[in-house]
Amino acid sequence: MSGIAYYQRGFGLKEAIGPALKADYHSRIVDRLKASDHRVEISGLTFLLAREFGFCYGVDRAVEYAYETRHRFPDRTIHLTGEIIHNPHVNARLREMGIRFLRESDGGGPGLEAVGPEDVVILPAFGVTVGEMEMLRARGCILVDTTCGSVLNVWKNVDRFSAAGFTALIHGKYSHEETRATASRTGQHPGGRYLVVRDRDETGLVCDTIRMQGDASLFLGRFAKACSPGFDPDVDLGRIGVANQTTMLSSESLEIQEMVRLALRDRYGEAELPQRFRAFDTICSATQDRQDAVLEMIGRGPDLVVVIGGYNSSNTTNLAAIASRSVPTYHIEDVGCLDGPGLIRHKLFGAASETSTRDWLPDGPVTIGLTAGASTPNNKIGEVVAAIATLRGAAFPV
Ligand code: SF4
């Protein structure tokens, strides 16, 4: 990183930005729920809050660094390469602070070319691709890197796979910023290859191809956007190292590892597996803790679950997926989704768009489970709780 100013450890301004962070994201309602063993009853409603929820260590750090950066460079133009995390309110707040977005979630935005040598660029918790990093270095700007340590850990493993001649098979979403950054690591190694699989179905297709049962043209059609340029399934599926986007469903990631291991064993035999298969569980501990906490909360017997967080947040979506297996689950982006008495706008797991449900809150005593993704600030959770209490004509006690 010689020649450019590169900051990775913040600016030691926690005290200075503390009041602003508290004003923007703190919730007394969430504090009250935590202090009451994550359970509060009011007017026939029982709220159960998951024991792990909301901002994770990586998001806390990224948001803090962004606030510190604004404080440290009050007169400079500050950019973010894209959303710092997948929460619309946090991104909107950063815009209000004058931070510009080089790439919008709809693909628009001025791009990295808009960065001048005097500018400051914040890299998000997801990290950026190797190519983007090279472009930014070439612009000579100040870089503030908030890439989460757990993402760096995935990169380390993918680097190892690639250096040893293994194709990195990444369980993730190929268009997600983190997975794009992770996949780009493979290009640093001669012959390095990646393939991104979204779920079990896609992994099944990969396994069919490994077992030579599949149609190669079908494979390339399905994965055209999700593999390295020039990917040759006949060659590049011979040695595979499995990793994950940090926020995937951990149970599915483990299944995917096993599916690939069995397919390679069937094709090449048990004795060859050490030379052909590697796996490393790179789900981050914050994701795992939040997924485990949803199961624990469901064990406490809610009638329904409300999951709060951005619709484009992978870890929030997976919390909703886990809860929806057991109880009616409403994934909402924020309090605005409580659309008048009896109506809720929400996103069903796997659906492309929002749906509306009437009479979602039953009459009489009801127990509501609550959780929120790693990118959801506490005040957004508190607003939802207060609004649900209001539907029953009650004020949440704080
Ligand atoms: S979800 Fe995990 S990898 Fe992502 S920022 Fe949080 S701790 Fe880091």
Tab-separated table of C-alpha atoms and ligand atoms in Angstrom:
chain	number	residue	atom	x	y	z
A	1	MET	CA	0.000	0.000	0.000
A	2	SER	CA	2.988	2.354	-0.367
A	3	GLY	CA	2.341	5.787	-1.866
A	4	ILE	CA	-1.281	6.083	-0.758
A	5	ALA	CA	-2.826	6.723	2.618
A	6	TYR	CA	-4.490	3.497	3.711
A	7	TYR	CA	-6.375	3.198	7.013
A	8	GLN	CA	-7.679	-0.069	8.356
A	9	ARG	CA	-7.918	0.549	12.075
A	10	GLY	CA	-10.058	3.655	12.393
A	11	PHE	CA	-8.879	7.038	13.645
A	12	GLY	CA	-9.247	6.700	17.421
A	13	LEU	CA	-12.289	9.001	17.389
A	14	LYS	CA	-14.798	6.703	19.108
A	15	GLU	CA	-15.532	9.204	21.832
A	16	ALA	CA	-16.104	12.013	19.383
A	17	ILE	CA	-18.608	10.074	17.257
A	18	GLY	CA	-20.278	8.180	20.137
A	19	PRO	CA	-23.110	10.691	20.663
A	20	ALA	CA	-23.973	10.734	16.941
A	21	LEU	CA	-24.053	6.943	16.729
A	22	LYS	CA	-26.263	6.780	19.797
A	23	ALA	CA	-28.631	9.409	18.421
A	24	ASP	CA	-28.880	7.603	15.080
A	25	TYR	CA	-29.191	3.939	16.114
A	26	HIS	CA	-29.902	3.484	19.835
A	27	SER	CA	-33.259	2.201	21.166
A	28	ARG	CA	-34.513	2.329	24.753
A	29	ILE	CA	-37.149	-0.264	23.848
A	30	VAL	CA	-34.463	-2.746	22.813
A	31	ASP	CA	-32.530	-1.965	26.004
A	32	ARG	CA	-35.679	-2.703	28.005
A	33	LEU	CA	-36.223	-6.025	26.215
A	34	LYS	CA	-32.621	-7.050	26.832
A	35	ALA	CA	-32.809	-6.070	30.484
A	36	SER	CA	-36.021	-8.149	30.878
A	37	ASP	CA	-34.420	-11.411	29.739
A	38	HIS	CA	-35.542	-10.709	26.124
A	39	ARG	CA	-39.248	-10.991	27.035
A	40	VAL	CA	-41.826	-8.273	27.771
A	41	GLU	CA	-45.612	-8.654	28.159
A	42	ILE	CA	-47.979	-5.796	27.509
A	43	SER	CA	-51.755	-5.714	26.827
A	44	GLY	CA	-51.989	-9.376	25.831
A	45	LEU	CA	-48.871	-9.170	23.673
A	46	THR	CA	-45.725	-11.022	24.654
A	47	PHE	CA	-42.594	-9.906	22.836
A	48	LEU	CA	-39.729	-12.397	22.667
A	49	LEU	CA	-36.470	-10.944	21.377
A	50	ALA	CA	-33.828	-13.334	20.044
A	51	ARG	CA	-30.767	-13.440	22.291
A	52	GLU	CA	-28.472	-12.519	19.379
A	53	PHE	CA	-29.809	-10.052	16.844
A	54	GLY	CA	-29.012	-6.863	14.971
A	55	PHE	CA	-25.650	-5.179	14.361
A	56	CYS	CA	-22.732	-7.641	14.312
A	57	TYR	CA	-19.109	-6.801	15.141
A	58	GLY	CA	-18.263	-6.216	11.469
A	59	VAL	CA	-21.151	-3.826	10.899
A	60	ASP	CA	-20.500	-1.968	14.142
A	61	ARG	CA	-16.926	-1.453	13.031
A	62	ALA	CA	-17.771	-0.414	9.456
A	63	VAL	CA	-20.380	2.125	10.552
A	64	GLU	CA	-18.065	3.512	13.244
A	65	TYR	CA	-15.243	3.941	10.718
A	66	ALA	CA	-17.562	5.745	8.311
A	67	TYR	CA	-18.581	8.217	11.036
A	68	GLU	CA	-14.945	8.598	12.112
A	69	THR	CA	-13.948	9.249	8.504
A	70	ARG	CA	-16.492	12.054	8.163
A	71	HIS	CA	-15.202	13.550	11.425
A	72	ARG	CA	-11.535	13.197	10.452
A	73	PHE	CA	-11.933	14.654	6.940
A	74	PRO	CA	-14.654	17.316	7.257
A	75	ASP	CA	-13.581	19.195	4.124
A	76	ARG	CA	-12.809	16.309	1.759
A	77	THR	CA	-15.085	14.590	-0.714
A	78	ILE	CA	-15.832	11.189	0.762
A	79	HIS	CA	-17.123	8.258	-1.285
A	80	LEU	CA	-18.350	4.782	-0.491
A	81	THR	CA	-17.792	2.178	-3.207
A	82	GLY	CA	-21.394	1.023	-2.674
A	83	GLU	CA	-23.756	0.331	0.216
A	84	ILE	CA	-21.697	0.078	3.408
A	85	ILE	CA	-24.085	-2.606	4.665
A	86	HIS	CA	-27.481	-3.755	3.406
A	87	ASN	CA	-29.716	-1.484	5.417
A	88	PRO	CA	-31.519	1.396	3.692
A	89	HIS	CA	-31.624	3.593	6.816
A	90	VAL	CA	-27.913	3.362	7.557
A	91	ASN	CA	-27.070	4.125	3.919
A	92	ALA	CA	-29.522	7.045	3.888
A	93	ARG	CA	-27.929	8.457	7.055
A	94	LEU	CA	-24.463	8.310	5.452
A	95	ARG	CA	-25.821	10.158	2.408
A	96	GLU	CA	-27.197	12.837	4.720
A	97	MET	CA	-23.683	13.180	6.126
A	98	GLY	CA	-22.510	14.055	2.618
A	99	ILE	CA	-20.931	10.683	1.780
A	100	ARG	CA	-21.338	9.870	-1.920
A	101	PHE	CA	-22.060	6.424	-3.328
A	102	LEU	CA	-19.985	5.405	-6.350
A	103	ARG	CA	-22.270	2.486	-7.189
A	104	GLU	CA	-25.969	2.351	-6.322
A	105	SER	CA	-27.795	-0.891	-5.590
A	106	ASP	CA	-29.619	-0.615	-8.956
A	107	GLY	CA	-26.261	-0.612	-10.792
A	108	GLY	CA	-26.276	3.179	-11.350
A	109	GLY	CA	-23.855	5.710	-9.884
A	110	PRO	CA	-20.771	7.488	-11.207
A	111	GLY	CA	-18.362	4.552	-10.771
A	112	LEU	CA	-14.788	4.535	-9.496
A	113	GLU	CA	-13.724	6.943	-12.262
A	114	ALA	CA	-15.347	9.747	-10.255
A	115	VAL	CA	-12.681	9.491	-7.542
A	116	GLY	CA	-10.072	12.267	-7.446
A	117	PRO	CA	-6.627	12.058	-5.825
A	118	GLU	CA	-7.691	14.348	-2.956
A	119	ASP	CA	-10.782	12.277	-2.179
A	120	VAL	CA	-11.385	9.703	0.514
A	121	VAL	CA	-12.928	6.334	-0.355
A	122	ILE	CA	-14.481	4.041	2.245
A	123	LEU	CA	-14.460	0.337	1.389
A	124	PRO	CA	-17.504	-1.476	2.839
A	125	ALA	CA	-17.656	-4.376	5.295
A	126	PHE	CA	-18.070	-6.765	2.306
A	127	GLY	CA	-14.718	-5.703	0.815
A	128	VAL	CA	-14.089	-4.891	-2.864
A	129	THR	CA	-12.775	-6.942	-5.771
A	130	VAL	CA	-9.063	-7.191	-6.550
A	131	GLY	CA	-9.668	-5.164	-9.735
A	132	GLU	CA	-11.526	-2.418	-7.882
A	133	MET	CA	-8.749	-2.194	-5.315
A	134	GLU	CA	-6.176	-1.802	-8.094
A	135	MET	CA	-8.232	0.962	-9.730
A	136	LEU	CA	-8.562	2.824	-6.444
A	137	ARG	CA	-4.865	2.534	-5.709
A	138	ALA	CA	-4.143	3.955	-9.146
A	139	ARG	CA	-6.267	7.016	-8.350
A	140	GLY	CA	-3.999	7.846	-5.408
A	141	CYS	CA	-6.886	8.643	-3.060
A	142	ILE	CA	-7.094	8.050	0.696
A	143	LEU	CA	-8.535	4.605	1.432
A	144	VAL	CA	-10.439	3.693	4.590
A	145	ASP	CA	-10.886	-0.064	4.538
A	146	THR	CA	-13.712	-1.452	6.716
A	147	THR	CA	-13.603	-4.992	5.259
A	148	CYS	CA	-14.707	-7.334	8.046
A	149	GLY	CA	-12.098	-9.692	9.500
A	150	SER	CA	-14.449	-12.626	8.832
A	151	VAL	CA	-14.513	-11.728	5.134
A	152	LEU	CA	-10.706	-11.543	5.146
A	153	ASN	CA	-10.768	-15.065	6.562
A	154	VAL	CA	-12.802	-16.305	3.571
A	155	TRP	CA	-10.315	-14.634	1.231
A	156	LYS	CA	-7.434	-16.368	2.997
A	157	ASN	CA	-9.043	-19.770	2.422
A	158	VAL	CA	-9.944	-19.073	-1.189
A	159	ASP	CA	-6.382	-17.854	-1.795
A	160	ARG	CA	-5.116	-21.132	-0.346
A	161	PHE	CA	-7.439	-23.222	-2.540
A	162	SER	CA	-6.432	-21.322	-5.653
A	163	ALA	CA	-2.707	-21.424	-4.918
A	164	ALA	CA	-2.954	-25.216	-4.538
A	165	GLY	CA	-4.787	-25.629	-7.875
A	166	PHE	CA	-8.299	-26.151	-6.468
A	167	THR	CA	-11.347	-24.453	-7.983
A	168	ALA	CA	-13.000	-22.344	-5.278
A	169	LEU	CA	-16.640	-23.398	-5.093
A	170	ILE	CA	-18.368	-20.617	-3.148
A	171	HIS	CA	-21.795	-21.085	-1.586
A	172	GLY	CA	-23.225	-17.608	-2.035
A	173	LYS	CA	-24.981	-15.213	-4.378
A	174	TYR	CA	-22.801	-14.389	-7.360
A	175	SER	CA	-24.043	-10.791	-7.512
A	176	HIS	CA	-23.450	-10.095	-3.812
A	177	GLU	CA	-20.588	-7.659	-3.181
A	178	GLU	CA	-18.852	-10.001	-0.740
A	179	THR	CA	-18.977	-12.977	-3.085
A	180	ARG	CA	-17.809	-10.889	-6.062
A	181	ALA	CA	-14.830	-9.757	-3.962
A	182	THR	CA	-14.116	-13.300	-2.752
A	183	ALA	CA	-14.354	-14.807	-6.239
A	184	SER	CA	-11.991	-12.164	-7.615
A	185	ARG	CA	-9.220	-13.474	-5.351
A	186	THR	CA	-8.870	-16.564	-7.557
A	187	GLY	CA	-7.730	-14.430	-10.498
A	188	GLN	CA	-4.488	-13.650	-8.659
A	189	HIS	CA	-3.290	-17.225	-9.062
A	190	PRO	CA	-2.267	-18.807	-12.380
A	191	GLY	CA	-5.180	-20.962	-13.557
A	192	GLY	CA	-7.262	-19.896	-10.525
A	193	ARG	CA	-10.962	-20.688	-10.955
A	194	TYR	CA	-14.205	-20.055	-9.081
A	195	LEU	CA	-17.774	-21.276	-9.287
A	196	VAL	CA	-20.603	-19.781	-7.195
A	197	VAL	CA	-23.575	-21.971	-6.205
A	198	ARG	CA	-26.668	-20.443	-4.677
A	199	ASP	CA	-28.254	-23.507	-3.080
A	200	ARG	CA	-28.674	-27.285	-3.032
A	201	ASP	CA	-30.400	-27.336	-6.430
A	202	GLU	CA	-27.486	-25.649	-8.146
A	203	THR	CA	-25.045	-27.857	-6.265
A	204	GLY	CA	-26.995	-30.887	-7.515
A	205	LEU	CA	-26.348	-29.742	-11.077
A	206	VAL	CA	-22.639	-29.373	-10.315
A	207	CYS	CA	-22.582	-32.851	-8.754
A	208	ASP	CA	-24.322	-34.367	-11.797
A	209	THR	CA	-21.625	-32.819	-13.973
A	210	ILE	CA	-18.851	-34.174	-11.733
A	211	ARG	CA	-20.399	-37.647	-12.019
A	212	MET	CA	-20.575	-37.130	-15.817
A	213	GLN	CA	-24.358	-37.449	-15.680
A	214	GLY	CA	-25.122	-33.904	-16.662
A	215	ASP	CA	-25.393	-31.965	-19.859
A	216	ALA	CA	-22.329	-29.669	-20.100
A	217	SER	CA	-24.253	-27.080	-22.129
A	218	LEU	CA	-26.919	-26.934	-19.412
A	219	PHE	CA	-24.171	-26.419	-16.840
A	220	LEU	CA	-22.553	-23.541	-18.701
A	221	GLY	CA	-25.922	-21.936	-19.390
A	222	ARG	CA	-26.883	-22.016	-15.722
A	223	PHE	CA	-23.537	-20.789	-14.376
A	224	ALA	CA	-22.512	-18.391	-17.152
A	225	LYS	CA	-22.477	-15.423	-14.755
A	226	ALA	CA	-21.322	-17.421	-11.746
A	227	CYS	CA	-17.986	-18.854	-12.846
A	228	SER	CA	-14.550	-17.710	-14.028
A	229	PRO	CA	-14.187	-16.733	-17.690
A	230	GLY	CA	-13.223	-19.834	-19.694
A	231	PHE	CA	-14.460	-22.232	-17.021
A	232	ASP	CA	-14.234	-25.781	-18.333
A	233	PRO	CA	-16.351	-28.197	-16.261
A	234	ASP	CA	-14.413	-31.207	-17.592
A	235	VAL	CA	-11.184	-29.821	-16.159
A	236	ASP	CA	-12.172	-27.329	-13.474
A	237	LEU	CA	-14.449	-29.613	-11.478
A	238	GLY	CA	-11.669	-32.128	-10.860
A	239	ARG	CA	-10.310	-30.482	-7.713
A	240	ILE	CA	-12.626	-28.409	-5.565
A	241	GLY	CA	-12.269	-26.342	-2.396
A	242	VAL	CA	-15.589	-25.294	-0.833
A	243	ALA	CA	-16.071	-21.988	1.021
A	244	ASN	CA	-19.104	-19.822	1.816
A	245	GLN	CA	-20.268	-16.270	1.688
A	246	THR	CA	-20.193	-15.447	5.419
A	247	THR	CA	-23.952	-14.899	5.728
A	248	MET	CA	-25.422	-18.031	4.145
A	249	LEU	CA	-27.633	-20.588	5.849
A	250	SER	CA	-25.075	-22.651	7.711
A	251	SER	CA	-27.031	-25.942	7.548
A	252	GLU	CA	-27.252	-25.615	3.762
A	253	SER	CA	-23.545	-24.804	3.481
A	254	LEU	CA	-22.670	-28.004	5.336
A	255	GLU	CA	-24.978	-30.024	3.062
A	256	ILE	CA	-23.369	-28.483	0.002
A	257	GLN	CA	-19.901	-29.448	1.249
A	258	GLU	CA	-21.054	-33.019	1.724
A	259	MET	CA	-22.789	-33.196	-1.679
A	260	VAL	CA	-19.604	-32.121	-3.428
A	261	ARG	CA	-17.449	-34.497	-1.391
A	262	LEU	CA	-19.689	-37.451	-2.287
A	263	ALA	CA	-19.767	-36.539	-5.986
A	264	LEU	CA	-15.949	-36.378	-6.136
A	265	ARG	CA	-15.711	-39.677	-4.261
A	266	ASP	CA	-18.134	-41.329	-6.700
A	267	ARG	CA	-16.171	-40.072	-9.678
A	268	TYR	CA	-12.589	-40.588	-8.465
A	269	GLY	CA	-12.792	-42.976	-5.472
A	270	GLU	CA	-12.184	-42.495	-1.761
A	271	ALA	CA	-8.396	-42.746	-2.018
A	272	GLU	CA	-8.213	-39.702	-4.296
A	273	LEU	CA	-10.344	-37.431	-2.118
A	274	PRO	CA	-7.462	-35.767	-0.214
A	275	GLN	CA	-6.042	-34.606	-3.551
A	276	ARG	CA	-9.422	-33.512	-4.921
A	277	PHE	CA	-11.562	-32.101	-2.119
A	278	ARG	CA	-11.103	-29.430	0.518
A	279	ALA	CA	-13.666	-27.550	2.562
A	280	PHE	CA	-13.618	-24.754	5.051
A	281	ASP	CA	-16.702	-23.468	6.844
A	282	THR	CA	-16.447	-19.708	6.443
A	283	ILE	CA	-19.877	-18.762	7.827
A	284	CYS	CA	-18.996	-16.013	10.303
A	285	SER	CA	-19.664	-16.459	14.009
A	286	ALA	CA	-22.117	-13.530	14.065
A	287	THR	CA	-24.255	-15.181	11.364
A	288	GLN	CA	-24.104	-18.523	13.136
A	289	ASP	CA	-25.022	-16.976	16.495
A	290	ARG	CA	-28.044	-15.177	15.004
A	291	GLN	CA	-29.251	-18.334	13.246
A	292	ASP	CA	-28.868	-20.370	16.452
A	293	ALA	CA	-30.675	-17.664	18.423
A	294	VAL	CA	-33.709	-17.838	16.099
A	295	LEU	CA	-34.032	-21.539	16.858
A	296	GLU	CA	-33.732	-20.872	20.593
A	297	MET	CA	-36.390	-18.154	20.344
A	298	ILE	CA	-38.731	-20.453	18.440
A	299	GLY	CA	-38.242	-22.945	21.264
A	300	ARG	CA	-39.820	-20.316	23.561
A	301	GLY	CA	-43.099	-20.749	21.644
A	302	PRO	CA	-43.970	-17.632	19.608
A	303	ASP	CA	-47.232	-17.652	17.613
A	304	LEU	CA	-45.529	-15.669	14.859
A	305	VAL	CA	-42.138	-14.113	14.129
A	306	VAL	CA	-41.283	-10.664	12.776
A	307	VAL	CA	-37.840	-10.364	11.155
A	308	ILE	CA	-36.620	-6.806	10.589
A	309	GLY	CA	-33.976	-5.860	8.033
A	310	GLY	CA	-33.156	-4.945	4.449
A	311	TYR	CA	-34.723	-7.164	1.772
A	312	ASN	CA	-31.315	-7.345	0.067
A	313	SER	CA	-29.617	-8.446	3.298
A	314	SER	CA	-28.556	-12.055	2.913
A	315	ASN	CA	-28.281	-12.805	6.620
A	316	THR	CA	-31.675	-11.217	7.393
A	317	THR	CA	-33.315	-13.287	4.664
A	318	ASN	CA	-31.799	-16.455	6.093
A	319	LEU	CA	-33.124	-15.658	9.584
A	320	ALA	CA	-36.588	-15.403	8.014
A	321	ALA	CA	-36.025	-18.708	6.199
A	322	ILE	CA	-35.202	-20.493	9.459
A	323	ALA	CA	-38.175	-19.037	11.360
A	324	SER	CA	-40.644	-19.683	8.525
A	325	ARG	CA	-40.039	-23.428	8.772
A	326	SER	CA	-41.789	-23.448	12.157
A	327	VAL	CA	-44.133	-20.460	12.526
A	328	PRO	CA	-45.791	-17.784	10.373
A	329	THR	CA	-42.959	-15.326	9.667
A	330	TYR	CA	-43.054	-11.763	8.388
A	331	HIS	CA	-39.806	-10.312	7.025
A	332	ILE	CA	-40.295	-6.548	6.983
A	333	GLU	CA	-37.850	-3.811	6.081
A	334	ASP	CA	-39.012	-1.371	8.738
A	335	VAL	CA	-41.980	0.022	10.649
A	336	GLY	CA	-43.417	1.454	7.415
A	337	CYS	CA	-44.409	-2.114	6.502
A	338	LEU	CA	-47.071	-2.095	9.249
A	339	ASP	CA	-49.516	-0.676	6.787
A	340	GLY	CA	-52.449	0.385	8.928
A	341	PRO	CA	-54.560	-1.765	11.232
A	342	GLY	CA	-54.437	-5.439	10.334
A	343	LEU	CA	-52.235	-5.110	7.245
A	344	ILE	CA	-48.542	-5.941	6.931
A	345	ARG	CA	-46.279	-5.674	3.868
A	346	HIS	CA	-43.534	-8.265	3.945
A	347	LYS	CA	-41.357	-10.497	1.820
A	348	LEU	CA	-41.805	-14.249	1.754
A	349	PHE	CA	-38.602	-16.284	1.620
A	350	GLY	CA	-37.558	-16.788	-2.000
A	351	ALA	CA	-40.150	-14.340	-3.398
A	352	ALA	CA	-39.015	-11.621	-5.782
A	353	SER	CA	-41.258	-8.912	-4.394
A	354	GLU	CA	-43.252	-7.832	-1.362
A	355	THR	CA	-46.657	-9.203	-0.522
A	356	SER	CA	-49.387	-7.926	1.812
A	357	THR	CA	-51.150	-9.967	4.468
A	358	ARG	CA	-54.349	-8.962	6.240
A	359	ASP	CA	-55.204	-9.802	9.852
A	360	TRP	CA	-51.659	-10.906	10.559
A	361	LEU	CA	-51.913	-10.055	14.267
A	362	PRO	CA	-54.508	-12.372	15.842
A	363	ASP	CA	-56.962	-11.093	18.461
A	364	GLY	CA	-56.427	-12.107	22.053
A	365	PRO	CA	-53.155	-13.072	23.706
A	366	VAL	CA	-50.357	-13.499	21.182
A	367	THR	CA	-46.635	-14.130	21.489
A	368	ILE	CA	-44.450	-12.389	18.905
A	369	GLY	CA	-40.880	-13.488	18.231
A	370	LEU	CA	-38.539	-10.740	17.064
A	371	THR	CA	-35.177	-10.785	15.401
A	372	ALA	CA	-33.168	-8.599	13.056
A	373	GLY	CA	-30.322	-9.086	10.635
A	374	ALA	CA	-26.727	-8.059	11.282
A	375	SER	CA	-27.264	-4.812	9.375
A	376	THR	CA	-30.384	-3.646	11.257
A	377	PRO	CA	-29.891	-0.885	13.837
A	378	ASN	CA	-31.656	-1.176	17.204
A	379	ASN	CA	-33.808	1.920	16.685
A	380	LYS	CA	-35.456	0.225	13.684
A	381	ILE	CA	-36.337	-2.764	15.885
A	382	GLY	CA	-37.653	-0.488	18.615
A	383	GLU	CA	-39.892	1.396	16.175
A	384	VAL	CA	-41.519	-1.866	15.076
A	385	VAL	CA	-42.132	-2.999	18.665
A	386	ALA	CA	-43.657	0.364	19.584
A	387	ALA	CA	-45.925	0.289	16.528
A	388	ILE	CA	-47.157	-3.255	17.242
A	389	ALA	CA	-47.947	-2.233	20.824
A	390	THR	CA	-49.873	0.761	19.455
A	391	LEU	CA	-51.997	-1.597	17.327
A	392	ARG	CA	-53.279	-2.902	20.671
A	393	GLY	CA	-53.748	0.626	22.010
A	394	ALA	CA	-50.769	0.234	24.365
A	395	ALA	CA	-47.503	2.121	24.853
A	396	PHE	CA	-44.384	-0.003	25.243
A	397	PRO	CA	-42.906	0.692	28.688
A	398	VAL	CA	-39.365	2.118	28.704
B	1	SF4	S1	-22.183	-10.586	8.965
B	1	SF4	FE1	-20.242	-11.542	9.595
B	1	SF4	S2	-18.836	-11.175	7.880
B	1	SF4	FE2	-20.553	-9.781	7.609
B	1	SF4	S3	-19.885	-7.901	8.616
B	1	SF4	FE3	-21.013	-9.075	10.159
B	1	SF4	S4	-19.435	-10.258	11.253
B	1	SF4	FE4	-18.519	-9.543	9.340
